[in-house]
PDB file of C-alpha atoms in Angstrom:
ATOM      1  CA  UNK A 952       9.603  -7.066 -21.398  1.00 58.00           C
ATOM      2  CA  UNK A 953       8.755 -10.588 -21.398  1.00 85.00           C
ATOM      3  CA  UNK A 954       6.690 -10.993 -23.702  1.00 96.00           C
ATOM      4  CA  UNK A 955       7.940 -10.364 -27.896  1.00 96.00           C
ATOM      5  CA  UNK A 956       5.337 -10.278 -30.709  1.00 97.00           C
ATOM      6  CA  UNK A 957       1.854 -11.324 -31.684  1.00 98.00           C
ATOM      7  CA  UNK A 958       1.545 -15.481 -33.190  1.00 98.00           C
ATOM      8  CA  UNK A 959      -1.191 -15.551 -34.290  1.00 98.00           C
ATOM      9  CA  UNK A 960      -5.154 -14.905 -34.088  1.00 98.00           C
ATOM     10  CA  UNK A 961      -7.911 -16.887 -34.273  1.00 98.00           C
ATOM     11  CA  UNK A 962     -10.928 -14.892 -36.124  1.00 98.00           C
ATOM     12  CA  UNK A 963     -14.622 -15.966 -36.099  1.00 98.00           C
ATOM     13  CA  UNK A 964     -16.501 -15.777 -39.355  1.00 98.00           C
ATOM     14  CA  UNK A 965     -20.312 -17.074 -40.278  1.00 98.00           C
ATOM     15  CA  UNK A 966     -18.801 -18.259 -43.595  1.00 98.00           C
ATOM     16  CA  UNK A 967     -15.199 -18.994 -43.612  1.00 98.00           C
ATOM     17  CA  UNK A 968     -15.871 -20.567 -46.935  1.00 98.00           C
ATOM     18  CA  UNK A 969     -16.881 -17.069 -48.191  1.00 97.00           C
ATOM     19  CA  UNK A 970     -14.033 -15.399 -45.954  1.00 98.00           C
ATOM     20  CA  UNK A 971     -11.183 -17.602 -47.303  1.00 98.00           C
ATOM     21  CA  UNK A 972     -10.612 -15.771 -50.847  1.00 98.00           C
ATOM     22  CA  UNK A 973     -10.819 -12.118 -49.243  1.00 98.00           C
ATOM     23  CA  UNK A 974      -8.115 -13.443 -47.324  1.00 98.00           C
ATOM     24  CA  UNK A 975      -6.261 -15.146 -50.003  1.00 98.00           C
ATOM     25  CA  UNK A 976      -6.666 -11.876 -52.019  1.00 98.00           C
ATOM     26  CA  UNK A 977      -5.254  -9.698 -49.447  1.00 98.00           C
ATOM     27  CA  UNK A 978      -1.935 -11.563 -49.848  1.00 98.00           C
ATOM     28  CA  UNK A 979      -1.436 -14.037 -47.052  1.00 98.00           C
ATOM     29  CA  UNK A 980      -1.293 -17.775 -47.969  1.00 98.00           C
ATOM     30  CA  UNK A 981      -3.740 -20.273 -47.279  1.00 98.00           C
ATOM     31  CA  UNK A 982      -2.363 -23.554 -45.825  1.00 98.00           C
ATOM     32  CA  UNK A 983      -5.854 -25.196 -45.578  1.00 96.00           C
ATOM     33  CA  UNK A 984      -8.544 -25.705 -43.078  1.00 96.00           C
ATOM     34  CA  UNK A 985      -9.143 -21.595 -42.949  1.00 98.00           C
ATOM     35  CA  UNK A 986      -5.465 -21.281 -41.676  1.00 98.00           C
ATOM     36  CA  UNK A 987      -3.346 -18.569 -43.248  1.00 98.00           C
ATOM     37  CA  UNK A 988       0.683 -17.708 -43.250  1.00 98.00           C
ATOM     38  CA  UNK A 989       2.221 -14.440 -43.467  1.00 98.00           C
ATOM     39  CA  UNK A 990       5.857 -14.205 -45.186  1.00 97.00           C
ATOM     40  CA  UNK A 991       8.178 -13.791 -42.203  1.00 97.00           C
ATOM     41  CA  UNK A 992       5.827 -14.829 -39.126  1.00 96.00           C
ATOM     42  CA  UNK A 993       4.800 -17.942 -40.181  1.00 97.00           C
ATOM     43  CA  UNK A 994       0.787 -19.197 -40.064  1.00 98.00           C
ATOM     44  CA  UNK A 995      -0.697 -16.381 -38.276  1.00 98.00           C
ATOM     45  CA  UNK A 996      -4.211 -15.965 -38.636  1.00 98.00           C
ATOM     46  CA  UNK A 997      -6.918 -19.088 -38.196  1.00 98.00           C
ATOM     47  CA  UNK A 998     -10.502 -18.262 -39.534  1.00 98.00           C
ATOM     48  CA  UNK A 999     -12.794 -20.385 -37.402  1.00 98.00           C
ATOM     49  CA  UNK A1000     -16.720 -20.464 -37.990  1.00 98.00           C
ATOM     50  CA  UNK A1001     -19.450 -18.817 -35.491  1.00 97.00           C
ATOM     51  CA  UNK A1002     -22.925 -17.709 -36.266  1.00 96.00           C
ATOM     52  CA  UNK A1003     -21.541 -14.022 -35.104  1.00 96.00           C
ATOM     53  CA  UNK A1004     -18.010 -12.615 -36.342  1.00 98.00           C
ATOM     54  CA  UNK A1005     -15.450 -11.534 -33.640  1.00 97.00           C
ATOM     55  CA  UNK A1006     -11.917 -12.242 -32.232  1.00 98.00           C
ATOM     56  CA  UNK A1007     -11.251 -15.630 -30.513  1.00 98.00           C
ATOM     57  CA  UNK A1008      -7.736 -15.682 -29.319  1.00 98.00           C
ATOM     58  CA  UNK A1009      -4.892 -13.800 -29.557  1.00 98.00           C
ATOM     59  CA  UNK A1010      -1.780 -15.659 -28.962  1.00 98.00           C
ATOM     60  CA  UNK A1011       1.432 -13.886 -27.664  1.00 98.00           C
ATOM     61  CA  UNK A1012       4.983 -15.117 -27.740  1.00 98.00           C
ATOM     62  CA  UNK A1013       7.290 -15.009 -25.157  1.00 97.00           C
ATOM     63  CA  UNK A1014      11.312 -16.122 -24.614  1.00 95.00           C
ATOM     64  CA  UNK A1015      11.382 -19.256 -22.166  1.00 95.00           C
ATOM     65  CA  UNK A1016       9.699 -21.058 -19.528  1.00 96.00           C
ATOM     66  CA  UNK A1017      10.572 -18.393 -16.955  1.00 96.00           C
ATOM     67  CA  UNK A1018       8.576 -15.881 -18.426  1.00 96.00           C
ATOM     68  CA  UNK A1019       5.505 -18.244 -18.421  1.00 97.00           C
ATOM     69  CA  UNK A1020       5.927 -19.178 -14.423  1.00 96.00           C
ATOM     70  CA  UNK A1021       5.994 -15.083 -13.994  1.00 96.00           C
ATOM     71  CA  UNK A1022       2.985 -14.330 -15.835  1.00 97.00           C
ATOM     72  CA  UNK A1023       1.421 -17.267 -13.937  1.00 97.00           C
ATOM     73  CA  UNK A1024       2.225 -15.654 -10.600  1.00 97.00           C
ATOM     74  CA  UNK A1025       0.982 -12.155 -11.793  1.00 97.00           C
ATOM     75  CA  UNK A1026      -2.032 -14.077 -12.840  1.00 98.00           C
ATOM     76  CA  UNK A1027      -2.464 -15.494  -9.455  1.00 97.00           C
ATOM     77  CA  UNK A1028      -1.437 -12.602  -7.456  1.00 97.00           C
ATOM     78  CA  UNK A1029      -4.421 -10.759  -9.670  1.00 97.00           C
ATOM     79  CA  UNK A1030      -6.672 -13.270  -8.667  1.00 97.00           C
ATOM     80  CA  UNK A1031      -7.725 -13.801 -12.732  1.00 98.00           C
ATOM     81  CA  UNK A1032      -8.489 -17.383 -13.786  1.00 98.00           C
ATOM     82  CA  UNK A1033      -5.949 -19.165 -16.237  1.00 98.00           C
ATOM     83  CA  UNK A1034      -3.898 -22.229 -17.046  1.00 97.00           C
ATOM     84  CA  UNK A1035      -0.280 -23.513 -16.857  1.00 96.00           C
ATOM     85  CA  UNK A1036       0.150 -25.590 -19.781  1.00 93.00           C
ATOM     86  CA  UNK A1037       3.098 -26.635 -21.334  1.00 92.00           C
ATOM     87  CA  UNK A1038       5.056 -24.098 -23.136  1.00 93.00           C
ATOM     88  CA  UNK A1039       1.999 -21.657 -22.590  1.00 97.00           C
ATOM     89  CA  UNK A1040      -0.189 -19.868 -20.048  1.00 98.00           C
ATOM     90  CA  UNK A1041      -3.919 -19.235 -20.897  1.00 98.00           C
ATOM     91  CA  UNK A1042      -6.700 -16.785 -19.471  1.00 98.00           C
ATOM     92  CA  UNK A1043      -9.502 -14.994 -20.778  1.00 98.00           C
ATOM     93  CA  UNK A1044     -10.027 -10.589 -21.064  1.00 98.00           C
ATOM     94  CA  UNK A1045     -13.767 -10.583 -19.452  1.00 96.00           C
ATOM     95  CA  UNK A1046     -13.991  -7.604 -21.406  1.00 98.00           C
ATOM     96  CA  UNK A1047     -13.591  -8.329 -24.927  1.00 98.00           C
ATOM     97  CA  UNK A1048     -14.702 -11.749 -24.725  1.00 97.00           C
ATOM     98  CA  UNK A1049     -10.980 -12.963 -26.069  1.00 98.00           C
ATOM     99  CA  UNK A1050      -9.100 -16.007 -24.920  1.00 98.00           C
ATOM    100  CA  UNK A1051      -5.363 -14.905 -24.534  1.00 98.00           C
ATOM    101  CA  UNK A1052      -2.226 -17.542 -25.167  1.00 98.00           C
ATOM    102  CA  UNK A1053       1.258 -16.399 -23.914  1.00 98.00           C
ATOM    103  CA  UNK A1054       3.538 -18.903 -25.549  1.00 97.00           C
ATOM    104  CA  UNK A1055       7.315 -19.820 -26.444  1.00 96.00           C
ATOM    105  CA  UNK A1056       7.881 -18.162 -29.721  1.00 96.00           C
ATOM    106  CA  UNK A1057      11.094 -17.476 -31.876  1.00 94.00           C
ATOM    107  CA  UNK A1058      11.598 -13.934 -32.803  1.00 94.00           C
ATOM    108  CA  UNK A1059      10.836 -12.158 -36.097  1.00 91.00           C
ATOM    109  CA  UNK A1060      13.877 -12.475 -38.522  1.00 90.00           C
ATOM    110  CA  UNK A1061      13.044  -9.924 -41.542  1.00 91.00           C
ATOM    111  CA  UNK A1062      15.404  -9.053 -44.160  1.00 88.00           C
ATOM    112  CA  UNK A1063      15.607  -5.512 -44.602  1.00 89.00           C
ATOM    113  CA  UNK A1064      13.470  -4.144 -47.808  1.00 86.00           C
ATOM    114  CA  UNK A1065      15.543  -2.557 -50.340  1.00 87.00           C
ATOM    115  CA  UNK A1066      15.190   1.128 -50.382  1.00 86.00           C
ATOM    116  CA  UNK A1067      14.338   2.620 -53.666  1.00 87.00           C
ATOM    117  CA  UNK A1068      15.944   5.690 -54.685  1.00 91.00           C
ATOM    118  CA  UNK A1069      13.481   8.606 -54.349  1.00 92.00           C
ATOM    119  CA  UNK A1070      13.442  12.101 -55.758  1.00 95.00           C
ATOM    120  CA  UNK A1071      13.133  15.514 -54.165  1.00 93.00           C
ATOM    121  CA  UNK A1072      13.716  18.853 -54.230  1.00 96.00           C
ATOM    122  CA  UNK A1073      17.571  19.490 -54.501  1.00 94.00           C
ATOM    123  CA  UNK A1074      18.497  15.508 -54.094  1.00 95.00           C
ATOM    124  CA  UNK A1075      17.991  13.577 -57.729  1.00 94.00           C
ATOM    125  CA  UNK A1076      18.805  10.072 -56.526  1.00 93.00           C
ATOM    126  CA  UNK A1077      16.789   8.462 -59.305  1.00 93.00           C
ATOM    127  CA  UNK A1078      17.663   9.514 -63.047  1.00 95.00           C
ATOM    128  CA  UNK A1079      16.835   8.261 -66.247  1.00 95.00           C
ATOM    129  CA  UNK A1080      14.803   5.219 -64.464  1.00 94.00           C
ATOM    130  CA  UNK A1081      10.830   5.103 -63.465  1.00 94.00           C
ATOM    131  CA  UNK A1082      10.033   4.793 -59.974  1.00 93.00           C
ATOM    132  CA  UNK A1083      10.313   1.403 -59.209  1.00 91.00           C
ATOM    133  CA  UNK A1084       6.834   0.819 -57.304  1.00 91.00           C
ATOM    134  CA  UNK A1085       4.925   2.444 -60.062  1.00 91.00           C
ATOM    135  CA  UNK A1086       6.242  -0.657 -62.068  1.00 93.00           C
ATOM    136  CA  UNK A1087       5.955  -3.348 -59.839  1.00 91.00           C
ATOM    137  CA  UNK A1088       3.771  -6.243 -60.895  1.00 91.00           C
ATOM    138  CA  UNK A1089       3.710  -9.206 -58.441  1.00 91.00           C
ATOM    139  CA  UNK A1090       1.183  -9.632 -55.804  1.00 94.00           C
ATOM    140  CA  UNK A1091       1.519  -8.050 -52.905  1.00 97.00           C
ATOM    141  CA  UNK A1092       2.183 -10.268 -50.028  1.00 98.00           C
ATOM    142  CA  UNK A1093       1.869  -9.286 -46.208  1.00 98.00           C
ATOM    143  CA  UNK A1094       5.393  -9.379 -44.460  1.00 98.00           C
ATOM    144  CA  UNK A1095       3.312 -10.383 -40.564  1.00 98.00           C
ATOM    145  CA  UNK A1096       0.813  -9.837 -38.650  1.00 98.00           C
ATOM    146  CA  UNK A1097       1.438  -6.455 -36.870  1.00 98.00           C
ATOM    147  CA  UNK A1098      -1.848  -5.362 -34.282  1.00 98.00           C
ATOM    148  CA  UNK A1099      -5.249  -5.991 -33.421  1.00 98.00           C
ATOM    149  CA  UNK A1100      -8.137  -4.036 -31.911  1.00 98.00           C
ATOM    150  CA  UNK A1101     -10.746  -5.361 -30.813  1.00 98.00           C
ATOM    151  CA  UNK A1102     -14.136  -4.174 -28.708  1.00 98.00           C
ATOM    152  CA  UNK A1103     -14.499  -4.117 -24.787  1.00 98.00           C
ATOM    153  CA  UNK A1104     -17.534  -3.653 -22.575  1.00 98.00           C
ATOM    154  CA  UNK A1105     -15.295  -3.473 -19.639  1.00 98.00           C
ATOM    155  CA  UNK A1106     -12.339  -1.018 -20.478  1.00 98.00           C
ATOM    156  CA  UNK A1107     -11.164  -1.113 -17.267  1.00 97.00           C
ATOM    157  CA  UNK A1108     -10.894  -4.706 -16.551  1.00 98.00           C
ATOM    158  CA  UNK A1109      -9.358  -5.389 -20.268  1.00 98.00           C
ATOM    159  CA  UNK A1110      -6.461  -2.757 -19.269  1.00 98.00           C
ATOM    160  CA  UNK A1111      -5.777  -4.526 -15.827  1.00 98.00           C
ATOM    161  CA  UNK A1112      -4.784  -7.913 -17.462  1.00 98.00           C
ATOM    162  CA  UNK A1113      -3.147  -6.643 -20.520  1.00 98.00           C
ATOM    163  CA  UNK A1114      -1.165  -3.791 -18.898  1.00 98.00           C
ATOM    164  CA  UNK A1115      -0.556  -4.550 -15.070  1.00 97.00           C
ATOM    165  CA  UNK A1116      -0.881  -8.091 -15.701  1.00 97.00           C
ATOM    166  CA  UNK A1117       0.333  -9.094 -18.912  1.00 97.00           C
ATOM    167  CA  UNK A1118       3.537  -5.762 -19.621  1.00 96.00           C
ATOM    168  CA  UNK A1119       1.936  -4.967 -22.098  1.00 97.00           C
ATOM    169  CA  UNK A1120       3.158  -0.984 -21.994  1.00 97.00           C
ATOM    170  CA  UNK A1121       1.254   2.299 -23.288  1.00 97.00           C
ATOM    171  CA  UNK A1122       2.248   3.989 -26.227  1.00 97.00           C
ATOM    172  CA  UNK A1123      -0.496   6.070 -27.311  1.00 97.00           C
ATOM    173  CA  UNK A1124      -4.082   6.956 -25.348  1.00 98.00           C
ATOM    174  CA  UNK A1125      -7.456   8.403 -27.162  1.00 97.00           C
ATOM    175  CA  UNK A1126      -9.235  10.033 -24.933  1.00 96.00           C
ATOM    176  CA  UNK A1127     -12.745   8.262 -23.891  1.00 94.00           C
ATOM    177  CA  UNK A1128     -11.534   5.318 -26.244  1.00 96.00           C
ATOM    178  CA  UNK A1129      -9.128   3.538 -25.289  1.00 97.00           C
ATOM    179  CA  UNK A1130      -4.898   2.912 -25.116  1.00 97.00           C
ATOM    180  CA  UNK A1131      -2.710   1.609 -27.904  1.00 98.00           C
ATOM    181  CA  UNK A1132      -0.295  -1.034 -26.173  1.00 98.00           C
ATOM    182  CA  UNK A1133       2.980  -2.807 -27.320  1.00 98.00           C
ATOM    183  CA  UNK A1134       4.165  -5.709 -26.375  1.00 97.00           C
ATOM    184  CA  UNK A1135       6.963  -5.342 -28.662  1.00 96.00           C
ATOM    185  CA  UNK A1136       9.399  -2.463 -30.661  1.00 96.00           C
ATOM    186  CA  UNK A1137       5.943  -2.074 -32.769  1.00 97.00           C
ATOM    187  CA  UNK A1138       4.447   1.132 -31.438  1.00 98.00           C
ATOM    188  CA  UNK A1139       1.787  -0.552 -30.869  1.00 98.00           C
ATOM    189  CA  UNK A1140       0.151  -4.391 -30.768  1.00 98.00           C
ATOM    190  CA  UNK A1141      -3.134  -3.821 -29.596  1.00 98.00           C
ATOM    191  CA  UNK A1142      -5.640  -1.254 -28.823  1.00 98.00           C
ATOM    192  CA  UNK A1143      -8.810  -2.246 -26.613  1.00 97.00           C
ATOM    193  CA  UNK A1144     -11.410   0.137 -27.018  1.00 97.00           C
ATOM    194  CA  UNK A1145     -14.698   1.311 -25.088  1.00 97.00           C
ATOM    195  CA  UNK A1146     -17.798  -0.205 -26.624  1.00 97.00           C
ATOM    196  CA  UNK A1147     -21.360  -1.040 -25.883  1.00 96.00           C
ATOM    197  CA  UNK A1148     -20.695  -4.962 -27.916  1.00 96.00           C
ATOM    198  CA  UNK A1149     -17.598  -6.998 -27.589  1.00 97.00           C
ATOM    199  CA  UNK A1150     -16.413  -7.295 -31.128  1.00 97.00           C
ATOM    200  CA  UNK A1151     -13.758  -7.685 -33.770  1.00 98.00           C
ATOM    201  CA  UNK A1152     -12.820  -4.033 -35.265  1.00 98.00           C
ATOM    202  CA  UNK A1153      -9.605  -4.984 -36.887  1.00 98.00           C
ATOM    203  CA  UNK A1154      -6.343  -7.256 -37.968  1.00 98.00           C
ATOM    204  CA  UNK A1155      -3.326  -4.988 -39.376  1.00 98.00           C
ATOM    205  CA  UNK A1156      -0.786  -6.918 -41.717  1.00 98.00           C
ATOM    206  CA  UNK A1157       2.675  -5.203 -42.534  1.00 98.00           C
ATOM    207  CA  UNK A1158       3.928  -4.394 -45.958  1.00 98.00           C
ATOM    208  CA  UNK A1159       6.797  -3.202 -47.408  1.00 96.00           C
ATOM    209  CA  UNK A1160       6.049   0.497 -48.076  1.00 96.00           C
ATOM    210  CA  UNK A1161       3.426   2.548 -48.973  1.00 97.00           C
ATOM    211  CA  UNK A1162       3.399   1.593 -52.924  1.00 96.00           C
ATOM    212  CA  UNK A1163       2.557  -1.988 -51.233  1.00 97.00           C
ATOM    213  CA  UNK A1164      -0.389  -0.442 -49.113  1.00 98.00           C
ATOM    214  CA  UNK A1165      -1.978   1.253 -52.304  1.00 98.00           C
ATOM    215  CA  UNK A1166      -1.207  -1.496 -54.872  1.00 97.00           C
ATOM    216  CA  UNK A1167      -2.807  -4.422 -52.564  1.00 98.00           C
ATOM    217  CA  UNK A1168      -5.834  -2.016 -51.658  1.00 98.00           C
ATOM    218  CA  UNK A1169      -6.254  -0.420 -55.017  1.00 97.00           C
ATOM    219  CA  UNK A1170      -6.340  -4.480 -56.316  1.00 97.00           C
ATOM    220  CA  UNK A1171      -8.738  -5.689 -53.829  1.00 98.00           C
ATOM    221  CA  UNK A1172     -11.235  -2.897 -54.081  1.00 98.00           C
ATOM    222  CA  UNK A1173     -10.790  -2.867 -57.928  1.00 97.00           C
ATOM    223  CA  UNK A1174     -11.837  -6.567 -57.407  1.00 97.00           C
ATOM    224  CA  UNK A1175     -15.206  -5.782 -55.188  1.00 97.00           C
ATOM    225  CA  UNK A1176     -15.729  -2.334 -54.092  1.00 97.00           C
ATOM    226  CA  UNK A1177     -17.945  -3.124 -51.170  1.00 97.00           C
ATOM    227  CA  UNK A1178     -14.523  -4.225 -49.751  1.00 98.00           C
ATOM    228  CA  UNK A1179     -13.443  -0.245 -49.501  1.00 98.00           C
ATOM    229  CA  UNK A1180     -13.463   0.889 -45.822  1.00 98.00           C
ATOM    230  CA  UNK A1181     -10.825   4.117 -45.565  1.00 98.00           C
ATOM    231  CA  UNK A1182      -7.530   4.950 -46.951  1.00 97.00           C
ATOM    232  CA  UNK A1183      -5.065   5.247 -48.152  1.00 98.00           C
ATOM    233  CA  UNK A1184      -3.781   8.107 -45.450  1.00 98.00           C
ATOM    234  CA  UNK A1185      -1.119   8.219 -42.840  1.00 98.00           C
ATOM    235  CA  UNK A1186      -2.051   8.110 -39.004  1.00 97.00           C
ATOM    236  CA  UNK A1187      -0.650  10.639 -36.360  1.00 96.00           C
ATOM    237  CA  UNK A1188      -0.975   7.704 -33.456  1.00 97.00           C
ATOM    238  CA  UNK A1189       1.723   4.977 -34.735  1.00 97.00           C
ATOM    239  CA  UNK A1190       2.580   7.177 -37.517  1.00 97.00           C
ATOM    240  CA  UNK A1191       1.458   4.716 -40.009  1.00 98.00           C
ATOM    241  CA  UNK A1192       0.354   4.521 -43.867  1.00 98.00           C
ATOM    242  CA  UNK A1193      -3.125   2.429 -43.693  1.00 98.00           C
ATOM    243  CA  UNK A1194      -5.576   1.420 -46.178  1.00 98.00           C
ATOM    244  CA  UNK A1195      -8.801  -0.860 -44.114  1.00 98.00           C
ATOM    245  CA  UNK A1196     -10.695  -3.193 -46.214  1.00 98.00           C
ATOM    246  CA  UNK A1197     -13.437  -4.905 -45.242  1.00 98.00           C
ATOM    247  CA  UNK A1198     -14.270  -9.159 -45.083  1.00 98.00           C
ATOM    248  CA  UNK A1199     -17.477 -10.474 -46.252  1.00 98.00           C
ATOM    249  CA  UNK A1200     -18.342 -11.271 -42.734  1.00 98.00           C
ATOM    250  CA  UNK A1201     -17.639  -7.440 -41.969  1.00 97.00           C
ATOM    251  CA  UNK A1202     -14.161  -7.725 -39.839  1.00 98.00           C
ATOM    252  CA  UNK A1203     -11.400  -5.020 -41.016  1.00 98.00           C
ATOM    253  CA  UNK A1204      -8.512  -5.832 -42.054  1.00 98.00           C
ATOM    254  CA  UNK A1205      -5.527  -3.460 -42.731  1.00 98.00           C
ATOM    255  CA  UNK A1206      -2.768  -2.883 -45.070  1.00 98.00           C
ATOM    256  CA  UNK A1207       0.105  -0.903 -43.074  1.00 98.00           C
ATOM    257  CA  UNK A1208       3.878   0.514 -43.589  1.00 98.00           C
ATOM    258  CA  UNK A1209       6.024   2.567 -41.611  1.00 98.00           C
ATOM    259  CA  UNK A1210       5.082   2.425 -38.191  1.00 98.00           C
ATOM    260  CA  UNK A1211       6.653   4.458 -35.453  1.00 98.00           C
ATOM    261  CA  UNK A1212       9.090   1.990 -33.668  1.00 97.00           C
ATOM    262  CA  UNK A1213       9.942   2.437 -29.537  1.00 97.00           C
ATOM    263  CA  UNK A1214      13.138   0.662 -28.667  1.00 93.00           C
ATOM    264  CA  UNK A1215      13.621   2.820 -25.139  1.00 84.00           C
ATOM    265  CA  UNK A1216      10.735   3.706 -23.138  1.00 78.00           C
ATOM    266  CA  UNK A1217      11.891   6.426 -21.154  1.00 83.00           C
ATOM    267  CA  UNK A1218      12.504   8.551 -24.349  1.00 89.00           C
ATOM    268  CA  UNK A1219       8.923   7.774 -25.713  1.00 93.00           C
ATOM    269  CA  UNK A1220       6.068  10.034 -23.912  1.00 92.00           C
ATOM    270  CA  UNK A1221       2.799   8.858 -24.624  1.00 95.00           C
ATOM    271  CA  UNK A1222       0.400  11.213 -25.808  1.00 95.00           C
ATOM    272  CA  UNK A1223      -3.145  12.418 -25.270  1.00 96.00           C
ATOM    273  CA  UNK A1224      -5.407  12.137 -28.402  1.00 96.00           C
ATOM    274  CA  UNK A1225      -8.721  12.971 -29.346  1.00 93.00           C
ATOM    275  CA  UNK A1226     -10.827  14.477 -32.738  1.00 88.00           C
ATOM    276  CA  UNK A1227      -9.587  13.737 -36.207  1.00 87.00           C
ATOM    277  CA  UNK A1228      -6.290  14.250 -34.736  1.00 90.00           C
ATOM    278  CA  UNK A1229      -6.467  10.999 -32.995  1.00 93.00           C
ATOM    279  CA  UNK A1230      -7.581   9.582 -36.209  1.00 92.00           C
ATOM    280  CA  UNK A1231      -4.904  10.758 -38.807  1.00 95.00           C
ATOM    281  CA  UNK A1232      -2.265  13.535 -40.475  1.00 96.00           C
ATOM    282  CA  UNK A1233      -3.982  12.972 -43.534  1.00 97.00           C
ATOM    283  CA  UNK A1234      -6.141  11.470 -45.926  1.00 97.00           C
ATOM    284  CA  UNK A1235      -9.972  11.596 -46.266  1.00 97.00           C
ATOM    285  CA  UNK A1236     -12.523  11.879 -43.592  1.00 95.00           C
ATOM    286  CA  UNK A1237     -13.190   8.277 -41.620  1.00 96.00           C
ATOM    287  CA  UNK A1238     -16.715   6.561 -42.522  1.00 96.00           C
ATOM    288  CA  UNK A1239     -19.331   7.735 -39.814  1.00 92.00           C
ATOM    289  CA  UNK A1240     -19.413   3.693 -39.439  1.00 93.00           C
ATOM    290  CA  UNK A1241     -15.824   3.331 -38.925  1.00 95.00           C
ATOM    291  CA  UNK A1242     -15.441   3.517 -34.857  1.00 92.00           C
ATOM    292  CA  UNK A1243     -18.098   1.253 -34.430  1.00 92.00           C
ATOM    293  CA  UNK A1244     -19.650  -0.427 -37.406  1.00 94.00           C
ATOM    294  CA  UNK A1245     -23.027  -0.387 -37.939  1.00 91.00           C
ATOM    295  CA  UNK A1246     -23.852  -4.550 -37.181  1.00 92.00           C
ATOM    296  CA  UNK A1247     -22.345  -3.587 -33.669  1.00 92.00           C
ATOM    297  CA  UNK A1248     -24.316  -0.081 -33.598  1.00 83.00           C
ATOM    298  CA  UNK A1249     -27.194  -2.118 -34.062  1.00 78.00           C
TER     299      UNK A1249
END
């Protein structure tokens, strides 16, 4: 696979004066000018203003020059209009309205997290200590940018370039929704779903476990409720603990640990979803606004 990771996203707000401390809460660090850097990937997210919110770019990184002159000629061959730059290749997803950057990119390098000792029944690994994340006290502090998923009018045409164009490869489809795709270890980096607008649904940011997921979202909600979307649960596609929390320009963004990983595609089968099933294992009942909120709806 060619291609290695997300870079970083370029996200349309009204306000990005309003957006910038909903962001700065969440954890990731503002470098100026709207820009924002994750701890391990880097600056990864670049608020931009437009009178309506949505995703402008996703940018993709690849290994070397030779994987930009293949996803040229599969660009060609597909007859979909991009550029050749240098040290990137650029197109546009007719469907979701999103420019798309492939470009040279350095791996992720993450420390491992510490595991804490846990109890449970028959295994007493932590004695005469509290549980270390119910006495944690520093901010919590996204580790990178992990997937996006965003609103197409055209499902079909979205899949074409990011599948049979792009690599990116299935992990996951919901039935009359859409695919989750990787384009790295990540179960998945992006999901493109069916829908009547072309919009931004949502960013997801990677902590360290799920104490981080509760203690970020517990702290931003406790701040201003009306950020409060869904959580905290665990999903059954990707596997994942998520809390979603919403930006004053009404863009998601999610709080996320322990996501399935796929190092060998022939021993992953993608599944079939649909129902609450496709939606998670547990944890309450998704807002009736959730799949397609209601400035979209409307």
């Amino acid at each position: 696979m060619p291609l290695h990771r997300l870079t970083t996203l370029t996200v349309a707000v009204p306000d990005v004066s309003a957006a910038v401390p909903f962001y700065r809460d969440f954890g990731l660090e503002h470098l100026g000018d709207g820009r924002f850097a994750t701890l391990d990937g880097g600056e990864q997210l670049h608020l931009v203003h437009r009178d309506r919110r949505g995703l402008v770019e996703i940018c993709i990184g690849c290994d070397d020059p030779d994987d930009l002159d293949r996803l040229a000629a599969n660009l060609t061959r597909a007859q979909i209009a991009h550029r050749r730059h240098p040290g990137a290749v650029t197109t546009l997803d007719g469907g979701s309205g999103v420019r798309v950057r492939v470009g040279i990119a350095p791996h992720y390098q993450q420390a491992p997290t510490p595991q804490p000792p846990t109890n449970s029944p028959g295994s007493d690994r932590r004695v005469d200590e509290r549980a270390p994340g119910s006495v944690r006290t520093g901010p919590v502090r996204p580790r990178r940018l992990g997937h996006v998923v965003v609103g197409s009018t055209d499902l079909a045409r979205s899949e074409h370039l990011f599948i049979d164009v792009l690599g990116f490869r299935v992990s996951d489809t919901v039935q009359r929704v859409g695919k989750f795709v990787r384009c790295s270890t990540d179960h998945h980096n992006l999901m493109v779903a069916t829908a009547p607008a072309k919009f931004l649904h949502h960013t997801s940011w990677q902590v360290e476990d799920i104490d981080e997921v509760g203690r970020g979202a517990a702290g931003m909600v406790a701040a201003d409720h009306s950020r409060h979307v869904w959580g905290l649960g665990r999903h059954n596609v990707g596997g994942n603990f998520f809390w979603y929390l919403r930006d004053p320009a009404g863009n998601f963004a999610e709080y996320y640990s322990d996501l399935d990983i796929i190092t060998e595609a022939l021993r992953w089968e993608p599944g079939q979803w649909s129902g609450r099933d496709s939606q998670c294992a547990w944890g309450p009942p998704a807002p009736r606004n959730f799949h397609l909120p209601d400035d979209v709806a409307n």
